Amino acid sequence: MNGKTHLMGGLAACAAVESFTAGSEWSPLFYVGGMIGAFLPDICHVHSTIGRKLPILSRVISFLVGHRTFTHSLLFLVLIYFIVTFIAPEGTNLVIGLLTGMISHIILDMATVRGVKLFFPFPLRVRLPIYIRTGGRFEGFVQVGLLIWLVVWGYQFIHVWL
């Protein structure tokens, strides 16, 4: 998936988490974390949105593990969780947002032809039964679906607060 799809996916996933946890206090850091998390797994791809921002780190990671392997795995999710909670022990909103965005990214990439190595270092590739080609026509439909979800959620959110 491309960067726009991942960004909308991360925000939509955060909106879904907020919808299903009514009464919880989510700060703007939750959504910032979701946006960062939506891009973070593609640090292994030098031409990705985050890869272009951090080119040296992206090239090193790409060289060491390749694309859609370690950074798209459960192991990476756990590692990021421990790193971020160590750096910001009081940053619960940020951590949950970051993991929410990362999970949405991984699920979206599981819906592509190549899938992901979810159980890295094991070589098994995981792909959803229905998948699309990255950058293809159907990715546009995914973007529209995510946008509709965000608009509906945004309307409900604003309607509640008015």
CSV table of N, CA and C in Angstrom, one decimal:
chain,number,residue,atom,x,y,z
A,1,MET,N,0.8,-1.2,0.0
A,1,MET,CA,0.0,0.0,0.0
A,1,MET,C,0.9,1.2,0.0
A,2,ASN,N,0.3,2.3,-0.5
A,2,ASN,CA,1.1,3.6,-0.5
A,2,ASN,C,0.9,4.4,0.8
A,3,GLY,N,1.7,5.4,0.9
A,3,GLY,CA,1.7,6.2,2.2
A,3,GLY,C,0.3,6.8,2.5
A,4,LYS,N,-0.4,7.3,1.5
A,4,LYS,CA,-1.7,7.9,1.8
A,4,LYS,C,-2.7,6.8,2.4
A,5,THR,N,-2.6,5.6,1.8
A,5,THR,CA,-3.5,4.5,2.3
A,5,THR,C,-3.1,4.2,3.8
A,6,HIS,N,-1.8,4.1,4.0
A,6,HIS,CA,-1.4,3.8,5.4
A,6,HIS,C,-1.8,4.9,6.4
A,7,LEU,N,-1.6,6.1,6.0
A,7,LEU,CA,-2.0,7.2,6.9
A,7,LEU,C,-3.5,7.2,7.2
A,8,MET,N,-4.3,7.0,6.2
A,8,MET,CA,-5.8,6.9,6.4
A,8,MET,C,-6.1,5.7,7.2
A,9,GLY,N,-5.4,4.6,7.0
A,9,GLY,CA,-5.6,3.4,7.7
A,9,GLY,C,-5.2,3.6,9.2
A,10,GLY,N,-4.1,4.2,9.5
A,10,GLY,CA,-3.7,4.5,10.9
A,10,GLY,C,-4.7,5.3,11.6
A,11,LEU,N,-5.2,6.4,10.9
A,11,LEU,CA,-6.2,7.3,11.6
A,11,LEU,C,-7.5,6.5,11.7
A,12,ALA,N,-7.9,5.8,10.7
A,12,ALA,CA,-9.2,5.0,10.8
A,12,ALA,C,-9.1,4.0,12.0
A,13,ALA,N,-7.9,3.4,12.1
A,13,ALA,CA,-7.8,2.4,13.2
A,13,ALA,C,-7.9,3.1,14.6
A,14,CYS,N,-7.3,4.2,14.7
A,14,CYS,CA,-7.3,5.0,15.9
A,14,CYS,C,-8.8,5.4,16.2
A,15,ALA,N,-9.5,5.8,15.2
A,15,ALA,CA,-10.9,6.2,15.4
A,15,ALA,C,-11.7,5.0,15.8
A,16,ALA,N,-11.4,3.8,15.2
A,16,ALA,CA,-12.1,2.6,15.6
A,16,ALA,C,-11.8,2.2,17.1
A,17,VAL,N,-10.6,2.3,17.5
A,17,VAL,CA,-10.2,2.0,18.9
A,17,VAL,C,-11.0,3.0,19.8
A,18,GLU,N,-11.0,4.3,19.4
A,18,GLU,CA,-11.7,5.2,20.3
A,18,GLU,C,-13.2,4.9,20.3
A,19,SER,N,-13.8,4.5,19.2
A,19,SER,CA,-15.2,4.2,19.1
A,19,SER,C,-15.5,3.0,20.0
A,20,PHE,N,-14.7,2.0,20.0
A,20,PHE,CA,-14.9,0.8,20.8
A,20,PHE,C,-14.5,0.9,22.3
A,21,THR,N,-13.9,2.0,22.6
A,21,THR,CA,-13.5,2.2,24.0
A,21,THR,C,-14.1,3.5,24.6
A,22,ALA,N,-15.4,3.6,24.3
A,22,ALA,CA,-16.2,4.8,24.8
A,22,ALA,C,-15.9,5.1,26.2
A,23,GLY,N,-15.7,6.3,26.5
A,23,GLY,CA,-15.5,6.7,27.9
A,23,GLY,C,-14.0,6.8,28.2
A,24,SER,N,-13.1,6.3,27.4
A,24,SER,CA,-11.7,6.4,27.6
A,24,SER,C,-11.2,7.8,27.2
A,25,GLU,N,-10.2,8.2,27.9
A,25,GLU,CA,-9.6,9.6,27.6
A,25,GLU,C,-8.4,9.4,26.6
A,26,TRP,N,-8.7,9.8,25.4
A,26,TRP,CA,-7.6,9.7,24.3
A,26,TRP,C,-7.1,11.1,24.0
A,27,SER,N,-5.8,11.4,24.2
A,27,SER,CA,-5.3,12.7,23.9
A,27,SER,C,-4.9,12.8,22.5
A,28,PRO,N,-4.6,14.0,22.0
A,28,PRO,CA,-4.1,14.1,20.6
A,28,PRO,C,-2.8,13.2,20.3
A,29,LEU,N,-2.1,12.9,21.4
A,29,LEU,CA,-0.9,12.1,21.2
A,29,LEU,C,-1.3,10.7,20.7
A,30,PHE,N,-2.4,10.2,21.0
A,30,PHE,CA,-2.9,8.9,20.5
A,30,PHE,C,-3.0,9.0,19.0
A,31,TYR,N,-3.5,10.0,18.5
A,31,TYR,CA,-3.6,10.1,17.0
A,31,TYR,C,-2.3,10.4,16.3
A,32,VAL,N,-1.4,11.2,17.0
A,32,VAL,CA,-0.1,11.4,16.5
A,32,VAL,C,0.7,10.1,16.5
A,33,GLY,N,0.6,9.3,17.5
A,33,GLY,CA,1.2,8.0,17.6
A,33,GLY,C,0.6,7.1,16.4
A,34,GLY,N,-0.7,7.2,16.2
A,34,GLY,CA,-1.3,6.4,15.1
A,34,GLY,C,-0.7,6.8,13.8
A,35,MET,N,-0.5,8.1,13.5
A,35,MET,CA,0.0,8.5,12.3
A,35,MET,C,1.5,8.1,12.1
A,36,ILE,N,2.3,8.2,13.1
A,36,ILE,CA,3.7,7.7,13.1
A,36,ILE,C,3.7,6.2,12.9
A,37,GLY,N,2.9,5.5,13.7
A,37,GLY,CA,2.8,4.1,13.5
A,37,GLY,C,2.4,3.6,12.2
A,38,ALA,N,1.6,4.4,11.5
A,38,ALA,CA,1.1,4.0,10.2
A,38,ALA,C,2.2,4.0,9.2
A,39,PHE,N,3.3,4.8,9.4
A,39,PHE,CA,4.4,4.8,8.5
A,39,PHE,C,5.6,4.0,9.0
A,40,LEU,N,5.7,3.8,10.3
A,40,LEU,CA,7.0,3.2,10.8
A,40,LEU,C,7.4,1.8,10.2
A,41,PRO,N,6.5,0.9,10.0
A,41,PRO,CA,6.9,-0.4,9.5
A,41,PRO,C,7.6,-0.3,8.1
A,42,ASP,N,7.4,0.8,7.4
A,42,ASP,CA,8.0,0.9,6.1
A,42,ASP,C,9.4,1.6,6.2
A,43,ILE,N,10.0,1.7,7.4
A,43,ILE,CA,11.3,2.2,7.5
A,43,ILE,C,12.3,1.3,6.8
A,44,CYS,N,11.9,0.1,6.4
A,44,CYS,CA,12.7,-0.9,5.7
A,44,CYS,C,12.7,-0.6,4.2
A,45,HIS,N,11.9,0.3,3.7
A,45,HIS,CA,11.8,0.6,2.3
A,45,HIS,C,12.3,2.0,2.0
A,46,VAL,N,13.4,2.2,1.3
A,46,VAL,CA,14.1,3.5,1.1
A,46,VAL,C,13.2,4.5,0.3
A,47,HIS,N,12.2,4.0,-0.4
A,47,HIS,CA,11.4,5.0,-1.2
A,47,HIS,C,10.1,5.3,-0.5
A,48,SER,N,9.9,4.8,0.7
A,48,SER,CA,8.6,5.0,1.4
A,48,SER,C,8.7,6.4,2.0
A,49,THR,N,7.5,6.8,2.6
A,49,THR,CA,7.4,8.2,3.2
A,49,THR,C,8.4,8.3,4.3
A,50,ILE,N,8.5,7.4,5.2
A,50,ILE,CA,9.5,7.5,6.3
A,50,ILE,C,10.9,7.2,5.9
A,51,GLY,N,11.0,6.3,4.9
A,51,GLY,CA,12.3,6.0,4.3
A,51,GLY,C,13.0,7.2,3.7
A,52,ARG,N,12.2,8.0,3.1
A,52,ARG,CA,12.8,9.3,2.5
A,52,ARG,C,13.2,10.3,3.6
A,53,LYS,N,12.5,10.2,4.7
A,53,LYS,CA,12.8,11.2,5.8
A,53,LYS,C,14.1,10.7,6.6
A,54,LEU,N,14.3,9.4,6.7
A,54,LEU,CA,15.4,8.8,7.4
A,54,LEU,C,16.2,7.9,6.5
A,55,PRO,N,16.8,8.4,5.4
A,55,PRO,CA,17.4,7.6,4.4
A,55,PRO,C,18.5,6.7,4.8
A,56,ILE,N,19.4,7.1,5.7
A,56,ILE,CA,20.5,6.3,6.2
A,56,ILE,C,20.0,5.1,7.0
A,57,LEU,N,19.1,5.4,8.0
A,57,LEU,CA,18.5,4.3,8.8
A,57,LEU,C,17.7,3.4,7.9
A,58,SER,N,17.0,3.9,7.0
A,58,SER,CA,16.2,3.1,6.1
A,58,SER,C,17.1,2.1,5.2
A,59,ARG,N,18.2,2.6,4.7
A,59,ARG,CA,19.1,1.8,3.9
A,59,ARG,C,19.7,0.7,4.7
A,60,VAL,N,20.1,1.0,6.0
A,60,VAL,CA,20.7,0.0,6.8
A,60,VAL,C,19.7,-1.1,7.1
A,61,ILE,N,18.5,-0.7,7.5
A,61,ILE,CA,17.5,-1.7,7.9
A,61,ILE,C,17.1,-2.5,6.6
A,62,SER,N,17.0,-1.9,5.5
A,62,SER,CA,16.7,-2.6,4.2
A,62,SER,C,17.7,-3.6,3.9
A,63,PHE,N,19.0,-3.2,4.1
A,63,PHE,CA,20.1,-4.1,3.8
A,63,PHE,C,20.1,-5.3,4.7
A,64,LEU,N,19.8,-5.0,6.0
A,64,LEU,CA,19.9,-6.1,7.0
A,64,LEU,C,18.8,-7.1,7.0
A,65,VAL,N,17.5,-6.6,6.7
A,65,VAL,CA,16.4,-7.5,6.8
A,65,VAL,C,15.5,-7.5,5.6
A,66,GLY,N,15.6,-6.6,4.7
A,66,GLY,CA,14.8,-6.5,3.5
A,66,GLY,C,13.4,-5.9,3.8
A,67,HIS,N,12.5,-5.9,2.8
A,67,HIS,CA,11.2,-5.2,3.0
A,67,HIS,C,10.2,-6.2,3.4
A,68,ARG,N,9.3,-5.7,4.2
A,68,ARG,CA,8.1,-6.5,4.8
A,68,ARG,C,8.6,-7.8,5.4
A,69,THR,N,9.6,-7.7,6.2
A,69,THR,CA,10.1,-8.9,7.0
A,69,THR,C,10.0,-8.5,8.5
A,70,PHE,N,11.1,-8.2,9.1
A,70,PHE,CA,11.2,-7.8,10.5
A,70,PHE,C,10.3,-6.7,10.9
A,71,THR,N,10.3,-5.6,10.1
A,71,THR,CA,9.5,-4.4,10.5
A,71,THR,C,8.0,-4.6,10.3
A,72,HIS,N,7.6,-5.7,9.7
A,72,HIS,CA,6.2,-6.0,9.5
A,72,HIS,C,5.8,-7.2,10.4
A,73,SER,N,6.5,-7.5,11.5
A,73,SER,CA,6.3,-8.7,12.2
A,73,SER,C,5.8,-8.4,13.7
A,74,LEU,N,5.3,-9.4,14.3
A,74,LEU,CA,4.9,-9.3,15.7
A,74,LEU,C,6.1,-9.0,16.6
A,75,LEU,N,7.3,-9.5,16.2
A,75,LEU,CA,8.5,-9.3,17.0
A,75,LEU,C,8.8,-7.8,17.0
A,76,PHE,N,8.7,-7.1,15.9
A,76,PHE,CA,8.9,-5.7,15.8
A,76,PHE,C,7.9,-4.9,16.6
A,77,LEU,N,6.6,-5.3,16.6
A,77,LEU,CA,5.6,-4.7,17.4
A,77,LEU,C,6.0,-4.7,18.9
A,78,VAL,N,6.5,-5.9,19.4
A,78,VAL,CA,6.9,-6.1,20.8
A,78,VAL,C,8.1,-5.2,21.1
A,79,LEU,N,9.1,-5.2,20.2
A,79,LEU,CA,10.3,-4.4,20.3
A,79,LEU,C,10.0,-2.9,20.5
A,80,ILE,N,9.1,-2.4,19.6
A,80,ILE,CA,8.8,-1.0,19.6
A,80,ILE,C,8.0,-0.7,20.9
A,81,TYR,N,7.1,-1.6,21.3
A,81,TYR,CA,6.4,-1.4,22.6
A,81,TYR,C,7.4,-1.2,23.7
A,82,PHE,N,8.4,-2.1,23.9
A,82,PHE,CA,9.3,-2.0,25.0
A,82,PHE,C,10.2,-0.7,24.8
A,83,ILE,N,10.7,-0.4,23.6
A,83,ILE,CA,11.5,0.8,23.4
A,83,ILE,C,10.7,2.1,23.8
A,84,VAL,N,9.5,2.2,23.3
A,84,VAL,CA,8.7,3.4,23.6
A,84,VAL,C,8.3,3.5,25.1
A,85,THR,N,7.9,2.4,25.7
A,85,THR,CA,7.6,2.5,27.1
A,85,THR,C,8.8,2.7,28.0
A,86,PHE,N,9.9,2.3,27.5
A,86,PHE,CA,11.2,2.7,28.3
A,86,PHE,C,11.5,4.1,28.2
A,87,ILE,N,11.4,4.7,27.0
A,87,ILE,CA,11.7,6.1,26.7
A,87,ILE,C,10.6,7.0,27.3
A,88,ALA,N,9.3,6.6,27.2
A,88,ALA,CA,8.2,7.5,27.7
A,88,ALA,C,7.3,6.6,28.5
A,89,PRO,N,7.7,6.3,29.8
A,89,PRO,CA,6.9,5.4,30.6
A,89,PRO,C,5.4,5.9,30.9
A,90,GLU,N,5.2,7.2,30.8
A,90,GLU,CA,3.9,7.8,31.1
A,90,GLU,C,3.2,8.1,29.8
A,91,GLY,N,3.7,7.7,28.6
A,91,GLY,CA,3.1,8.0,27.3
A,91,GLY,C,2.1,6.9,26.8
A,92,THR,N,1.2,6.5,27.7
A,92,THR,CA,0.3,5.4,27.3
A,92,THR,C,-0.5,5.8,26.0
A,93,ASN,N,-1.0,7.0,25.9
A,93,ASN,CA,-1.7,7.4,24.6
A,93,ASN,C,-0.8,7.2,23.4
A,94,LEU,N,0.4,7.7,23.5
A,94,LEU,CA,1.4,7.6,22.4
A,94,LEU,C,1.6,6.2,22.0
A,95,VAL,N,1.9,5.3,23.0
A,95,VAL,CA,2.2,3.9,22.8
A,95,VAL,C,1.1,3.2,22.1
A,96,ILE,N,-0.1,3.4,22.7
A,96,ILE,CA,-1.3,2.7,22.1
A,96,ILE,C,-1.6,3.2,20.7
A,97,GLY,N,-1.4,4.5,20.5
A,97,GLY,CA,-1.6,5.0,19.1
A,97,GLY,C,-0.6,4.5,18.2
A,98,LEU,N,0.7,4.5,18.6
A,98,LEU,CA,1.8,4.0,17.8
A,98,LEU,C,1.5,2.5,17.4
A,99,LEU,N,1.2,1.7,18.3
A,99,LEU,CA,0.9,0.3,18.0
A,99,LEU,C,-0.4,0.1,17.2
A,100,THR,N,-1.4,0.9,17.4
A,100,THR,CA,-2.6,0.9,16.6
A,100,THR,C,-2.2,1.2,15.1
A,101,GLY,N,-1.5,2.2,14.9
A,101,GLY,CA,-1.0,2.6,13.5
A,101,GLY,C,-0.2,1.5,12.9
A,102,MET,N,0.7,0.9,13.7
A,102,MET,CA,1.6,-0.2,13.1
A,102,MET,C,0.7,-1.4,12.8
A,103,ILE,N,-0.2,-1.7,13.6
A,103,ILE,CA,-1.0,-2.9,13.3
A,103,ILE,C,-1.9,-2.7,12.1
A,104,SER,N,-2.4,-1.4,11.9
A,104,SER,CA,-3.2,-1.1,10.7
A,104,SER,C,-2.3,-1.2,9.5
A,105,HIS,N,-1.1,-0.8,9.6
A,105,HIS,CA,-0.1,-0.9,8.5
A,105,HIS,C,0.1,-2.3,8.1
A,106,ILE,N,0.4,-3.1,9.1
A,106,ILE,CA,0.7,-4.5,8.8
A,106,ILE,C,-0.5,-5.2,8.2
A,107,ILE,N,-1.7,-5.0,8.7
A,107,ILE,CA,-2.9,-5.6,8.1
A,107,ILE,C,-3.1,-5.1,6.7
A,108,LEU,N,-2.9,-3.8,6.4
A,108,LEU,CA,-3.1,-3.4,5.1
A,108,LEU,C,-2.1,-4.0,4.1
A,109,ASP,N,-0.8,-4.2,4.6
A,109,ASP,CA,0.2,-4.9,3.7
A,109,ASP,C,-0.1,-6.4,3.6
A,110,MET,N,-0.8,-6.9,4.6
A,110,MET,CA,-1.3,-8.3,4.4
A,110,MET,C,-2.3,-8.5,3.3
A,111,ALA,N,-2.9,-7.4,2.9
A,111,ALA,CA,-3.9,-7.4,1.9
A,111,ALA,C,-3.3,-7.1,0.5
A,112,THR,N,-1.9,-7.3,0.4
A,112,THR,CA,-1.3,-7.1,-0.9
A,112,THR,C,-0.8,-8.4,-1.4
A,113,VAL,N,-0.4,-8.5,-2.6
A,113,VAL,CA,0.1,-9.7,-3.3
A,113,VAL,C,1.2,-10.4,-2.5
A,114,ARG,N,2.2,-9.6,-2.1
A,114,ARG,CA,3.4,-10.1,-1.4
A,114,ARG,C,3.1,-10.5,0.1
A,115,GLY,N,2.2,-9.9,0.7
A,115,GLY,CA,1.9,-10.2,2.1
A,115,GLY,C,3.1,-9.7,3.0
A,116,VAL,N,3.2,-10.3,4.2
A,116,VAL,CA,4.2,-9.9,5.1
A,116,VAL,C,4.8,-11.1,5.8
A,117,LYS,N,6.0,-11.0,6.4
A,117,LYS,CA,6.5,-12.1,7.2
A,117,LYS,C,6.2,-11.8,8.7
A,118,LEU,N,4.9,-12.0,9.0
A,118,LEU,CA,4.4,-11.7,10.3
A,118,LEU,C,5.1,-12.4,11.5
A,119,PHE,N,5.6,-13.6,11.2
A,119,PHE,CA,6.2,-14.4,12.3
A,119,PHE,C,7.7,-14.4,12.1
A,120,PHE,N,8.3,-13.3,11.5
A,120,PHE,CA,9.7,-13.2,11.4
A,120,PHE,C,10.4,-13.6,12.7
A,121,PRO,N,11.5,-14.4,12.7
A,121,PRO,CA,12.4,-14.8,11.6
A,121,PRO,C,11.9,-16.0,10.8
A,122,PHE,N,10.8,-16.6,11.1
A,122,PHE,CA,10.3,-17.7,10.3
A,122,PHE,C,9.9,-17.2,8.9
A,123,PRO,N,10.2,-17.9,7.9
A,123,PRO,CA,10.0,-17.4,6.5
A,123,PRO,C,8.6,-17.4,6.0
A,124,LEU,N,7.6,-17.8,6.8
A,124,LEU,CA,6.2,-17.9,6.3
A,124,LEU,C,5.7,-16.5,6.0
A,125,ARG,N,5.2,-16.3,4.8
A,125,ARG,CA,4.5,-15.1,4.4
A,125,ARG,C,3.0,-15.2,4.7
A,126,VAL,N,2.5,-14.1,5.3
A,126,VAL,CA,1.0,-14.1,5.6
A,126,VAL,C,0.4,-13.1,4.7
A,127,ARG,N,-0.7,-13.6,4.1
A,127,ARG,CA,-1.5,-12.7,3.2
A,127,ARG,C,-3.0,-13.0,3.4
A,128,LEU,N,-3.8,-12.0,3.3
A,128,LEU,CA,-5.2,-12.1,3.5
A,128,LEU,C,-5.8,-12.9,2.3
A,129,PRO,N,-6.9,-13.5,2.4
A,129,PRO,CA,-7.5,-14.3,1.3
A,129,PRO,C,-7.8,-13.4,0.1
A,130,ILE,N,-8.2,-12.2,0.4
A,130,ILE,CA,-8.5,-11.2,-0.7
A,130,ILE,C,-7.4,-10.2,-0.7
A,131,TYR,N,-6.7,-10.0,-1.8
A,131,TYR,CA,-5.5,-9.1,-1.8
A,131,TYR,C,-5.5,-8.3,-3.1
A,132,ILE,N,-4.8,-7.2,-3.0
A,132,ILE,CA,-4.7,-6.3,-4.2
A,132,ILE,C,-3.2,-6.0,-4.5
A,133,ARG,N,-3.0,-5.3,-5.6
A,133,ARG,CA,-1.7,-4.9,-6.0
A,133,ARG,C,-1.5,-3.5,-5.5
A,134,THR,N,-0.3,-3.3,-4.9
A,134,THR,CA,0.0,-2.0,-4.3
A,134,THR,C,0.0,-0.9,-5.5
A,135,GLY,N,-0.7,0.2,-5.2
A,135,GLY,CA,-0.7,1.2,-6.2
A,135,GLY,C,-1.7,1.0,-7.3
A,136,GLY,N,-2.4,-0.1,-7.3
A,136,GLY,CA,-3.4,-0.5,-8.3
A,136,GLY,C,-4.7,0.3,-8.1
A,137,ARG,N,-5.6,0.0,-9.1
A,137,ARG,CA,-6.9,0.7,-9.0
A,137,ARG,C,-7.7,0.4,-7.8
A,138,PHE,N,-7.6,-0.9,-7.3
A,138,PHE,CA,-8.4,-1.2,-6.1
A,138,PHE,C,-7.8,-0.6,-4.8
A,139,GLU,N,-6.6,-0.2,-4.8
A,139,GLU,CA,-6.1,0.5,-3.7
A,139,GLU,C,-6.8,1.9,-3.5
A,140,GLY,N,-7.2,2.5,-4.6
A,140,GLY,CA,-8.1,3.7,-4.6
A,140,GLY,C,-9.4,3.4,-3.9
A,141,PHE,N,-10.0,2.2,-4.1
A,141,PHE,CA,-11.2,1.9,-3.4
A,141,PHE,C,-11.0,1.7,-1.9
A,142,VAL,N,-9.9,1.2,-1.6
A,142,VAL,CA,-9.5,1.0,-0.1
A,142,VAL,C,-9.4,2.4,0.5
A,143,GLN,N,-8.7,3.4,-0.2
A,143,GLN,CA,-8.6,4.7,0.3
A,143,GLN,C,-10.0,5.4,0.5
A,144,VAL,N,-10.8,5.2,-0.5
A,144,VAL,CA,-12.2,5.8,-0.4
A,144,VAL,C,-12.9,5.2,0.8
A,145,GLY,N,-12.8,3.9,1.0
A,145,GLY,CA,-13.5,3.2,2.1
A,145,GLY,C,-13.0,3.8,3.4
A,146,LEU,N,-11.7,3.9,3.5
A,146,LEU,CA,-11.1,4.5,4.8
A,146,LEU,C,-11.5,5.9,5.0
A,147,LEU,N,-11.6,6.7,3.9
A,147,LEU,CA,-12.0,8.1,4.0
A,147,LEU,C,-13.4,8.2,4.5
A,148,ILE,N,-14.3,7.3,3.9
A,148,ILE,CA,-15.7,7.3,4.3
A,148,ILE,C,-15.8,7.0,5.8
A,149,TRP,N,-15.0,6.0,6.3
A,149,TRP,CA,-15.0,5.7,7.7
A,149,TRP,C,-14.6,6.9,8.5
A,150,LEU,N,-13.6,7.6,8.1
A,150,LEU,CA,-13.1,8.8,8.9
A,150,LEU,C,-14.1,9.9,8.9
A,151,VAL,N,-14.8,10.1,7.8
A,151,VAL,CA,-15.8,11.1,7.7
A,151,VAL,C,-17.0,10.8,8.6
A,152,VAL,N,-17.5,9.5,8.5
A,152,VAL,CA,-18.6,9.1,9.4
A,152,VAL,C,-18.2,9.2,10.9
A,153,TRP,N,-17.0,8.7,11.2
A,153,TRP,CA,-16.5,8.8,12.6
A,153,TRP,C,-16.4,10.3,13.0
A,154,GLY,N,-15.8,11.1,12.1
A,154,GLY,CA,-15.7,12.5,12.5
A,154,GLY,C,-17.0,13.2,12.7
A,155,TYR,N,-18.0,12.9,11.9
A,155,TYR,CA,-19.3,13.4,12.1
A,155,TYR,C,-19.9,13.0,13.4
A,156,GLN,N,-19.8,11.7,13.8
A,156,GLN,CA,-20.3,11.3,15.0
A,156,GLN,C,-19.6,11.9,16.2
A,157,PHE,N,-18.2,12.1,16.1
A,157,PHE,CA,-17.4,12.7,17.1
A,157,PHE,C,-17.8,14.1,17.3
A,158,ILE,N,-18.0,14.9,16.2
A,158,ILE,CA,-18.3,16.3,16.3
A,158,ILE,C,-19.8,16.4,16.8
A,159,HIS,N,-20.7,15.5,16.4
A,159,HIS,CA,-22.1,15.6,16.8
A,159,HIS,C,-22.2,15.4,18.3
A,160,VAL,N,-21.4,14.5,18.9
A,160,VAL,CA,-21.4,14.2,20.3
A,160,VAL,C,-20.9,15.4,21.1
A,161,TRP,N,-19.9,16.1,20.6
A,161,TRP,CA,-19.3,17.2,21.3
A,161,TRP,C,-20.1,18.5,21.2
A,162,LEU,N,-21.0,18.6,20.2
A,162,LEU,CA,-21.8,19.9,20.0
A,162,LEU,C,-22.9,20.0,21.0
